[in-house]
Amino acid sequence: MPVMGVTKFERFFRAAAGLDVNKNDLKRYNDFVDAKLYDLFLIGTADAKANDRDIIQPQDLPVTKGLQESIHAFQKLEEGIELRPLLDQLAARPDLGVDAAEDTQQRLPDLAGGLSVALARALKTIARDTRRPSTDQWDEAFELFDLLI
């Protein structure tokens, strides 16, 4: 299921990083957001279990300073593009055998938005000399995120 419609997806990447993307990049983007949310919740699950809790609290998710800044940037962009209804589709968090607190669930769209801003800016850094990232540049961005999350 697409996280956001093609038009809003294109507008978002232009606003976040001055990049041109198209509908062919949308599946790649959706797969990225799904994978990184899964990774965040996997870490959050381990943290909750290490603290003898069977509910993932917001503090269990590894939100770094950089991701927090990207979330704030997303919240500013979101006002003009109205992405939240589309990102709410991600509220079905990965099933890892541990429940998430309600406030953890409510933060999912912001996490997805922050990851999206971080991805757009990483692509801009990698694709410095072009406005439309190539498949190889998308793959490079994913490799970088795999090293970090």
Coordinates of N, CA, C and O in Angstrom, one line a residue:
M1 N 0.8 -1.2 0.0 CA 0.0 0.0 0.0 C 0.9 1.2 0.0 O 1.8 1.4 0.8
P2 N 0.7 2.1 -0.9 CA 1.5 3.3 -1.0 C 1.3 4.2 0.2 O 0.2 4.4 0.7
V3 N 2.4 4.7 0.7 CA 2.4 5.6 1.9 C 1.8 7.0 1.5 O 1.0 7.5 2.2
M4 N 2.1 7.4 0.3 CA 1.5 8.7 -0.1 C 1.3 8.7 -1.6 O 1.9 8.0 -2.3
G5 N 0.4 9.5 -2.0 CA 0.1 9.6 -3.5 C 1.3 10.2 -4.2 O 2.1 10.9 -3.6
V6 N 1.3 9.9 -5.5 CA 2.5 10.3 -6.3 C 2.7 11.8 -6.3 O 3.8 12.3 -6.1
T7 N 1.7 12.6 -6.4 CA 1.8 14.0 -6.5 C 2.4 14.6 -5.2 O 3.3 15.4 -5.2
K8 N 1.9 14.1 -4.0 CA 2.4 14.6 -2.7 C 3.8 14.1 -2.5 O 4.6 14.7 -1.9
F9 N 4.1 12.8 -3.0 CA 5.4 12.3 -2.9 C 6.4 13.2 -3.6 O 7.5 13.5 -3.1
E10 N 6.1 13.6 -4.8 CA 6.9 14.4 -5.6 C 7.1 15.8 -4.9 O 8.2 16.3 -4.8
R11 N 6.0 16.4 -4.5 CA 6.0 17.7 -3.8 C 6.9 17.6 -2.5 O 7.7 18.5 -2.2
F12 N 6.7 16.5 -1.8 CA 7.5 16.4 -0.6 C 9.0 16.4 -0.8 O 9.8 17.1 -0.2
F13 N 9.5 15.6 -1.8 CA 10.9 15.5 -2.1 C 11.4 16.8 -2.6 O 12.6 17.2 -2.3
R14 N 10.6 17.6 -3.4 CA 11.0 18.9 -3.9 C 11.2 19.8 -2.7 O 12.2 20.6 -2.6
A15 N 10.2 19.8 -1.8 CA 10.3 20.7 -0.6 C 11.4 20.3 0.4 O 12.1 21.2 0.9
A16 N 11.6 19.0 0.6 CA 12.6 18.6 1.6 C 14.0 18.7 1.1 O 14.9 19.0 1.9
A17 N 14.2 18.5 -0.2 CA 15.6 18.5 -0.6 C 15.9 19.0 -2.0 O 17.0 18.9 -2.5
G18 N 14.8 19.6 -2.6 CA 15.0 20.1 -4.0 C 15.2 19.0 -5.0 O 15.9 19.3 -6.0
L19 N 14.7 17.8 -4.8 CA 14.9 16.7 -5.7 C 13.6 16.4 -6.5 O 12.5 16.6 -6.0
D20 N 13.8 15.9 -7.7 CA 12.7 15.5 -8.5 C 12.7 13.9 -8.4 O 13.7 13.3 -8.7
V21 N 11.5 13.4 -8.1 CA 11.3 12.0 -8.1 C 10.1 11.7 -8.8 O 9.3 12.6 -9.2
N22 N 9.8 10.4 -9.1 CA 8.6 10.1 -9.9 C 8.0 8.9 -9.3 O 8.4 8.3 -8.3
K23 N 6.9 8.5 -9.9 CA 6.1 7.3 -9.4 C 6.9 6.1 -9.3 O 6.6 5.2 -8.5
N24 N 7.9 5.9 -10.2 CA 8.8 4.7 -10.1 C 9.6 4.6 -8.8 O 10.0 3.6 -8.4
D25 N 9.8 5.8 -8.2 CA 10.6 5.8 -7.0 C 9.7 5.6 -5.7 O 10.2 5.3 -4.7
L26 N 8.4 5.6 -5.9 CA 7.5 5.5 -4.8 C 7.6 4.2 -4.1 O 7.6 4.1 -2.9
K27 N 7.6 3.1 -4.8 CA 7.7 1.8 -4.2 C 9.0 1.6 -3.4 O 9.1 1.1 -2.3
R28 N 10.1 2.1 -4.0 CA 11.4 2.1 -3.3 C 11.3 2.9 -2.0 O 11.8 2.4 -1.0
Y29 N 10.7 4.0 -2.1 CA 10.5 4.8 -0.9 C 9.7 4.1 0.2 O 10.0 4.1 1.4
N30 N 8.5 3.5 -0.3 CA 7.7 2.8 0.7 C 8.4 1.6 1.3 O 8.3 1.4 2.5
D31 N 9.2 0.9 0.6 CA 10.0 -0.2 1.1 C 11.0 0.3 2.1 O 11.2 -0.3 3.2
F32 N 11.6 1.5 1.9 CA 12.5 2.1 2.8 C 11.9 2.4 4.1 O 12.4 2.0 5.2
V33 N 10.7 3.1 4.1 CA 10.0 3.5 5.3 C 9.6 2.3 6.1 O 9.8 2.2 7.3
D34 N 9.0 1.3 5.4 CA 8.6 0.0 6.1 C 9.8 -0.6 6.8 O 9.7 -1.0 8.0
A35 N 10.9 -0.7 6.1 CA 12.1 -1.4 6.6 C 12.7 -0.7 7.8 O 13.1 -1.3 8.9
K36 N 12.8 0.7 7.7 CA 13.4 1.4 8.8 C 12.5 1.5 10.0 O 12.9 1.5 11.2
L37 N 11.1 1.6 9.8 CA 10.2 1.5 11.0 C 10.3 0.1 11.7 O 10.3 0.0 12.9
Y38 N 10.5 -0.9 10.9 CA 10.6 -2.2 11.4 C 11.9 -2.3 12.3 O 11.9 -2.8 13.4
D39 N 13.0 -1.7 11.7 CA 14.3 -1.7 12.5 C 14.2 -0.9 13.8 O 14.7 -1.4 14.8
L40 N 13.5 0.2 13.8 CA 13.3 1.0 15.0 C 12.5 0.2 16.0 O 12.8 0.2 17.2
F41 N 11.5 -0.4 15.6 CA 10.6 -1.2 16.5 C 11.4 -2.5 17.0 O 11.1 -2.9 18.1
L42 N 12.2 -3.0 16.2 CA 13.0 -4.2 16.6 C 13.9 -3.8 17.8 O 14.0 -4.5 18.8
I43 N 14.5 -2.6 17.6 CA 15.4 -2.1 18.7 C 14.5 -1.8 19.9 O 14.9 -2.1 21.1
G44 N 13.4 -1.1 19.7 CA 12.5 -0.8 20.8 C 12.0 -2.0 21.5 O 11.8 -2.0 22.8
T45 N 11.7 -3.1 20.8 CA 11.3 -4.3 21.4 C 12.3 -4.9 22.4 O 12.1 -5.2 23.5
A46 N 13.6 -4.9 21.9 CA 14.7 -5.3 22.7 C 14.9 -4.5 24.0 O 15.1 -5.0 25.1
D47 N 14.7 -3.2 23.8 CA 14.9 -2.3 24.9 C 13.7 -2.5 26.0 O 14.0 -2.5 27.2
A48 N 12.5 -2.6 25.5 CA 11.4 -2.9 26.4 C 11.6 -4.2 27.2 O 11.4 -4.2 28.4
K49 N 12.0 -5.2 26.5 CA 12.2 -6.5 27.1 C 13.4 -6.5 28.1 O 13.3 -7.1 29.2
A50 N 14.4 -5.7 27.8 CA 15.6 -5.6 28.7 C 15.2 -4.9 30.0 O 15.8 -5.0 31.0
N51 N 14.1 -4.1 29.9 CA 13.6 -3.3 31.1 C 12.4 -4.0 31.7 O 11.6 -3.4 32.4
D52 N 12.3 -5.3 31.4 CA 11.2 -6.1 31.9 C 9.8 -5.5 31.6 O 8.9 -5.6 32.5
R53 N 9.6 -5.0 30.4 CA 8.3 -4.4 30.0 C 7.8 -5.2 28.8 O 8.6 -5.6 28.0
D54 N 6.5 -5.4 28.7 CA 6.0 -6.0 27.5 C 5.2 -5.0 26.6 O 4.4 -5.4 25.8
I55 N 5.5 -3.8 26.9 CA 4.9 -2.7 26.1 C 6.0 -1.7 25.7 O 6.8 -1.3 26.5
I56 N 6.1 -1.4 24.4 CA 7.1 -0.5 23.9 C 6.7 0.9 24.2 O 5.6 1.4 23.7
Q57 N 7.5 1.6 25.0 CA 7.3 3.0 25.3 C 8.0 3.9 24.3 O 9.0 3.4 23.7
P58 N 7.7 5.2 24.2 CA 8.4 6.0 23.2 C 9.9 6.1 23.5 O 10.7 6.1 22.5
Q59 N 10.3 6.0 24.7 CA 11.7 6.1 25.0 C 12.5 4.8 24.6 O 13.7 4.8 24.6
D60 N 11.8 3.8 24.3 CA 12.4 2.5 23.8 C 12.9 2.6 22.4 O 13.8 1.9 22.0
L61 N 12.3 3.5 21.6 CA 12.6 3.7 20.2 C 13.9 4.5 20.1 O 14.0 5.6 20.8
P62 N 14.9 4.1 19.3 CA 16.2 4.8 19.2 C 16.1 6.1 18.3 O 16.5 6.1 17.2
V63 N 15.5 7.1 18.9 CA 15.4 8.4 18.2 C 16.6 9.2 18.5 O 16.7 9.7 19.6
T64 N 17.5 9.3 17.5 CA 18.7 10.1 17.7 C 18.4 11.6 17.5 O 17.4 12.0 17.1
K65 N 19.4 12.4 17.9 CA 19.3 13.8 17.7 C 19.0 14.2 16.2 O 18.2 15.0 15.9
G66 N 19.7 13.5 15.3 CA 19.5 13.7 13.9 C 18.1 13.4 13.4 O 17.5 14.1 12.7
L67 N 17.6 12.3 13.9 CA 16.2 11.9 13.5 C 15.2 12.8 14.2 O 14.2 13.2 13.5
Q68 N 15.5 13.3 15.4 CA 14.6 14.3 16.0 C 14.5 15.6 15.2 O 13.5 16.1 15.0
E69 N 15.7 16.0 14.7 CA 15.7 17.2 13.9 C 15.0 17.0 12.6 O 14.3 17.9 12.1
S70 N 15.1 15.8 12.0 CA 14.4 15.5 10.8 C 12.9 15.4 11.1 O 12.1 15.8 10.2
I71 N 12.5 15.0 12.2 CA 11.0 15.0 12.6 C 10.5 16.4 12.7 O 9.4 16.7 12.2
H72 N 11.3 17.3 13.3 CA 10.9 18.7 13.4 C 10.8 19.3 12.0 O 9.8 20.1 11.7
A73 N 11.7 19.0 11.1 CA 11.7 19.5 9.7 C 10.5 19.0 9.0 O 9.8 19.7 8.3
F74 N 10.2 17.7 9.2 CA 9.0 17.1 8.6 C 7.7 17.8 9.1 O 6.8 18.2 8.3
Q75 N 7.6 18.1 10.4 CA 6.4 18.8 10.9 C 6.2 20.2 10.3 O 5.1 20.5 10.0
K76 N 7.3 20.9 10.0 CA 7.2 22.1 9.3 C 6.8 22.0 7.8 O 5.9 22.7 7.3
L77 N 7.3 21.0 7.2 CA 7.0 20.7 5.8 C 5.5 20.2 5.7 O 4.8 20.5 4.7
E78 N 5.1 19.4 6.6 CA 3.8 18.8 6.6 C 2.7 19.8 6.6 O 1.7 19.6 6.0
E79 N 2.9 20.9 7.2 CA 1.9 22.0 7.2 C 1.5 22.4 5.8 O 0.3 22.7 5.6
G80 N 2.5 22.5 4.9 CA 2.2 22.9 3.6 C 1.8 21.9 2.6 O 1.1 22.1 1.6
I81 N 2.1 20.6 2.9 CA 1.9 19.5 1.9 C 0.8 18.6 2.5 O 0.2 17.9 1.7
E82 N 0.5 18.6 3.7 CA -0.6 17.8 4.4 C -0.3 16.3 4.1 O -1.1 15.6 3.5
L83 N 0.8 15.9 4.6 CA 1.2 14.5 4.5 C 0.7 13.6 5.6 O 0.6 12.4 5.4
R84 N 0.3 14.1 6.7 CA 0.0 13.3 7.8 C -1.1 12.2 7.5 O -1.0 11.1 7.9
P85 N -2.2 12.6 6.8 CA -3.2 11.6 6.6 C -2.7 10.4 5.8 O -3.1 9.3 6.0
L86 N -1.7 10.7 4.9 CA -1.1 9.6 4.1 C -0.2 8.8 5.0 O -0.1 7.5 4.9
L87 N 0.6 9.4 5.8 CA 1.6 8.7 6.7 C 0.9 7.9 7.8 O 1.4 7.0 8.3
D88 N -0.4 8.3 8.1 CA -1.1 7.6 9.1 C -1.3 6.1 8.7 O -1.6 5.3 9.5
Q89 N -1.2 5.8 7.4 CA -1.3 4.5 6.9 C -0.3 3.6 7.5 O -0.4 2.4 7.6
L90 N 0.8 4.2 8.0 CA 1.9 3.4 8.6 C 1.6 3.0 10.0 O 2.4 2.4 10.7
A91 N 0.5 3.4 10.5 CA 0.2 3.1 11.9 C 0.1 1.7 12.3 O 0.2 1.3 13.4
A92 N 0.0 0.8 11.3 CA 0.1 -0.6 11.5 C 1.6 -1.0 11.7 O 2.2 -1.4 10.8
R93 N 2.1 -0.9 12.9 CA 3.5 -1.1 13.2 C 3.8 -2.6 13.0 O 2.9 -3.4 13.0
P94 N 5.1 -2.9 12.9 CA 5.5 -4.3 12.7 C 5.1 -5.1 13.9 O 5.2 -4.7 15.0
D95 N 4.6 -6.4 13.7 CA 4.3 -7.3 14.8 C 5.5 -8.0 15.2 O 6.0 -8.9 14.5
L96 N 6.0 -7.6 16.4 CA 7.2 -8.3 16.9 C 7.0 -9.0 18.2 O 7.9 -9.2 19.0
G97 N 5.7 -9.2 18.5 CA 5.4 -9.9 19.8 C 5.3 -9.1 21.0 O 5.1 -9.6 22.1
V98 N 5.5 -7.8 20.9 CA 5.4 -6.8 22.0 C 4.4 -5.7 21.6 O 4.5 -5.2 20.5
D99 N 3.5 -5.4 22.5 CA 2.6 -4.3 22.1 C 3.3 -2.9 22.3 O 4.3 -2.8 23.0
A100 N 2.7 -1.9 21.6 CA 3.2 -0.6 21.7 C 2.2 0.3 22.5 O 1.0 0.1 22.4
A101 N 2.7 1.1 23.4 CA 1.9 2.0 24.1 C 1.2 2.9 23.1 O 1.6 3.2 22.0
E102 N 0.0 3.5 23.5 CA -0.7 4.3 22.6 C 0.1 5.5 22.1 O 0.0 5.9 20.9
D103 N 0.8 6.2 23.0 CA 1.6 7.3 22.6 C 2.7 6.9 21.7 O 3.2 7.7 20.8
T104 N 3.2 5.7 21.8 CA 4.2 5.2 20.8 C 3.6 5.0 19.4 O 4.1 5.5 18.4
Q105 N 2.4 4.5 19.4 CA 1.6 4.3 18.1 C 1.4 5.7 17.5 O 1.5 5.8 16.3
Q106 N 1.0 6.7 18.3 CA 0.7 8.0 17.8 C 1.9 8.7 17.2 O 1.7 9.6 16.4
R107 N 3.1 8.3 17.5 CA 4.3 8.9 17.0 C 4.8 8.3 15.7 O 5.7 8.8 15.1
L108 N 4.1 7.2 15.3 CA 4.6 6.6 14.0 C 4.6 7.5 12.8 O 5.5 7.5 12.1
P109 N 3.5 8.3 12.6 CA 3.6 9.2 11.4 C 4.7 10.1 11.4 O 5.4 10.4 10.4
D110 N 5.0 10.7 12.6 CA 6.2 11.6 12.8 C 7.5 10.9 12.5 O 8.4 11.4 11.9
L111 N 7.6 9.6 13.0 CA 8.8 8.9 12.8 C 9.0 8.6 11.3 O 10.1 8.8 10.7
A112 N 7.9 8.2 10.6 CA 7.9 8.0 9.2 C 8.3 9.3 8.4 O 9.1 9.3 7.5
G113 N 7.7 10.4 8.9 CA 8.0 11.7 8.3 C 9.5 12.1 8.5 O 10.2 12.6 7.6
G114 N 10.0 11.9 9.7 CA 11.4 12.2 10.0 C 12.3 11.3 9.2 O 13.3 11.8 8.6
L115 N 12.0 10.0 9.0 CA 12.8 9.1 8.2 C 12.8 9.6 6.7 O 13.8 9.5 6.0
S116 N 11.6 10.1 6.3 CA 11.5 10.6 4.9 C 12.3 11.8 4.7 O 13.0 11.9 3.6
V117 N 12.3 12.7 5.6 CA 13.2 13.9 5.5 C 14.6 13.5 5.4 O 15.4 14.0 4.6
A118 N 15.0 12.7 6.4 CA 16.4 12.2 6.4 C 16.8 11.5 5.1 O 17.9 11.8 4.6
L119 N 16.0 10.7 4.6 CA 16.2 10.0 3.3 C 16.4 11.1 2.2 O 17.3 11.0 1.4
A120 N 15.5 12.0 2.1 CA 15.5 13.0 1.0 C 16.8 13.8 1.1 O 17.5 14.1 0.1
R121 N 17.2 14.2 2.3 CA 18.5 15.0 2.5 C 19.7 14.1 2.2 O 20.7 14.6 1.7
A122 N 19.7 12.8 2.6 CA 20.8 11.9 2.2 C 20.9 11.8 0.7 O 22.0 11.8 0.2
L123 N 19.8 11.6 0.0 CA 19.8 11.5 -1.4 C 20.4 12.8 -2.0 O 21.2 12.8 -3.0
K124 N 20.0 14.0 -1.5 CA 20.5 15.2 -2.0 C 22.0 15.3 -1.8 O 22.8 15.8 -2.7
T125 N 22.6 14.8 -0.7 CA 24.0 14.8 -0.5 C 24.7 13.8 -1.5 O 25.7 14.2 -2.0
I126 N 24.1 12.6 -1.7 CA 24.7 11.7 -2.6 C 24.6 12.1 -4.0 O 25.5 11.9 -4.8
A127 N 23.4 12.7 -4.4 CA 23.2 13.1 -5.8 C 23.4 14.6 -5.9 O 22.6 15.3 -6.5
R128 N 24.5 15.0 -5.4 CA 24.8 16.5 -5.4 C 24.7 17.2 -6.7 O 24.3 18.3 -6.8
D129 N 25.0 16.5 -7.8 CA 25.1 17.1 -9.1 C 23.9 16.8 -10.0 O 23.9 17.1 -11.2
T130 N 22.8 16.3 -9.4 CA 21.6 16.0 -10.2 C 20.4 16.3 -9.4 O 20.4 16.3 -8.2
R131 N 19.3 16.6 -10.1 CA 18.1 16.8 -9.4 C 17.2 15.5 -9.3 O 16.3 15.5 -8.5
R132 N 17.6 14.5 -10.1 CA 16.8 13.3 -10.1 C 17.8 12.1 -9.7 O 18.6 11.7 -10.6
P133 N 17.7 11.6 -8.5 CA 18.6 10.5 -8.1 C 18.4 9.3 -8.9 O 17.3 8.9 -9.3
S134 N 19.5 8.6 -9.2 CA 19.5 7.4 -10.0 C 19.2 6.2 -9.0 O 19.2 6.3 -7.8
T135 N 18.9 5.1 -9.6 CA 18.7 3.8 -8.8 C 20.0 3.6 -8.0 O 19.8 3.2 -6.8
D136 N 21.2 3.7 -8.5 CA 22.4 3.5 -7.7 C 22.5 4.5 -6.6 O 22.9 4.1 -5.5
Q137 N 22.0 5.7 -6.7 CA 22.1 6.7 -5.6 C 21.1 6.3 -4.6 O 21.3 6.5 -3.4
W138 N 19.9 5.9 -5.0 CA 18.9 5.4 -4.0 C 19.5 4.2 -3.2 O 19.4 4.2 -2.0
D139 N 20.2 3.3 -3.9 CA 20.8 2.1 -3.2 C 21.9 2.6 -2.2 O 22.0 2.0 -1.1
E140 N 22.7 3.6 -2.6 CA 23.7 4.1 -1.7 C 23.1 4.7 -0.5 O 23.6 4.5 0.7
A141 N 22.0 5.4 -0.6 CA 21.3 6.0 0.6 C 20.8 4.9 1.5 O 21.0 5.0 2.7
F142 N 20.2 3.9 0.9 CA 19.7 2.8 1.7 C 20.9 2.1 2.5 O 20.7 1.7 3.6
E143 N 22.0 1.9 1.8 CA 23.2 1.3 2.5 C 23.7 2.1 3.7 O 24.0 1.6 4.7
L144 N 23.6 3.4 3.5 CA 24.0 4.3 4.6 C 23.1 4.1 5.8 O 23.5 4.0 6.9
F145 N 21.8 4.1 5.5 CA 20.8 4.0 6.6 C 20.9 2.6 7.3 O 20.8 2.5 8.5
D146 N 21.3 1.6 6.5 CA 21.4 0.2 7.0 C 22.6 0.2 8.0 O 22.6 -0.5 9.0
L147 N 23.6 1.1 7.8 CA 24.7 1.2 8.7 C 24.3 1.9 10.0 O 24.9 1.6 11.1
L148 N 23.4 2.7 10.0 CA 23.0 3.5 11.1 C 21.8 3.0 11.9 O 21.7 3.2 13.1
I149 N 20.9 2.4 11.2 CA 19.7 1.9 11.9 C 19.5 0.4 11.7 O 19.5 0.0 10.6

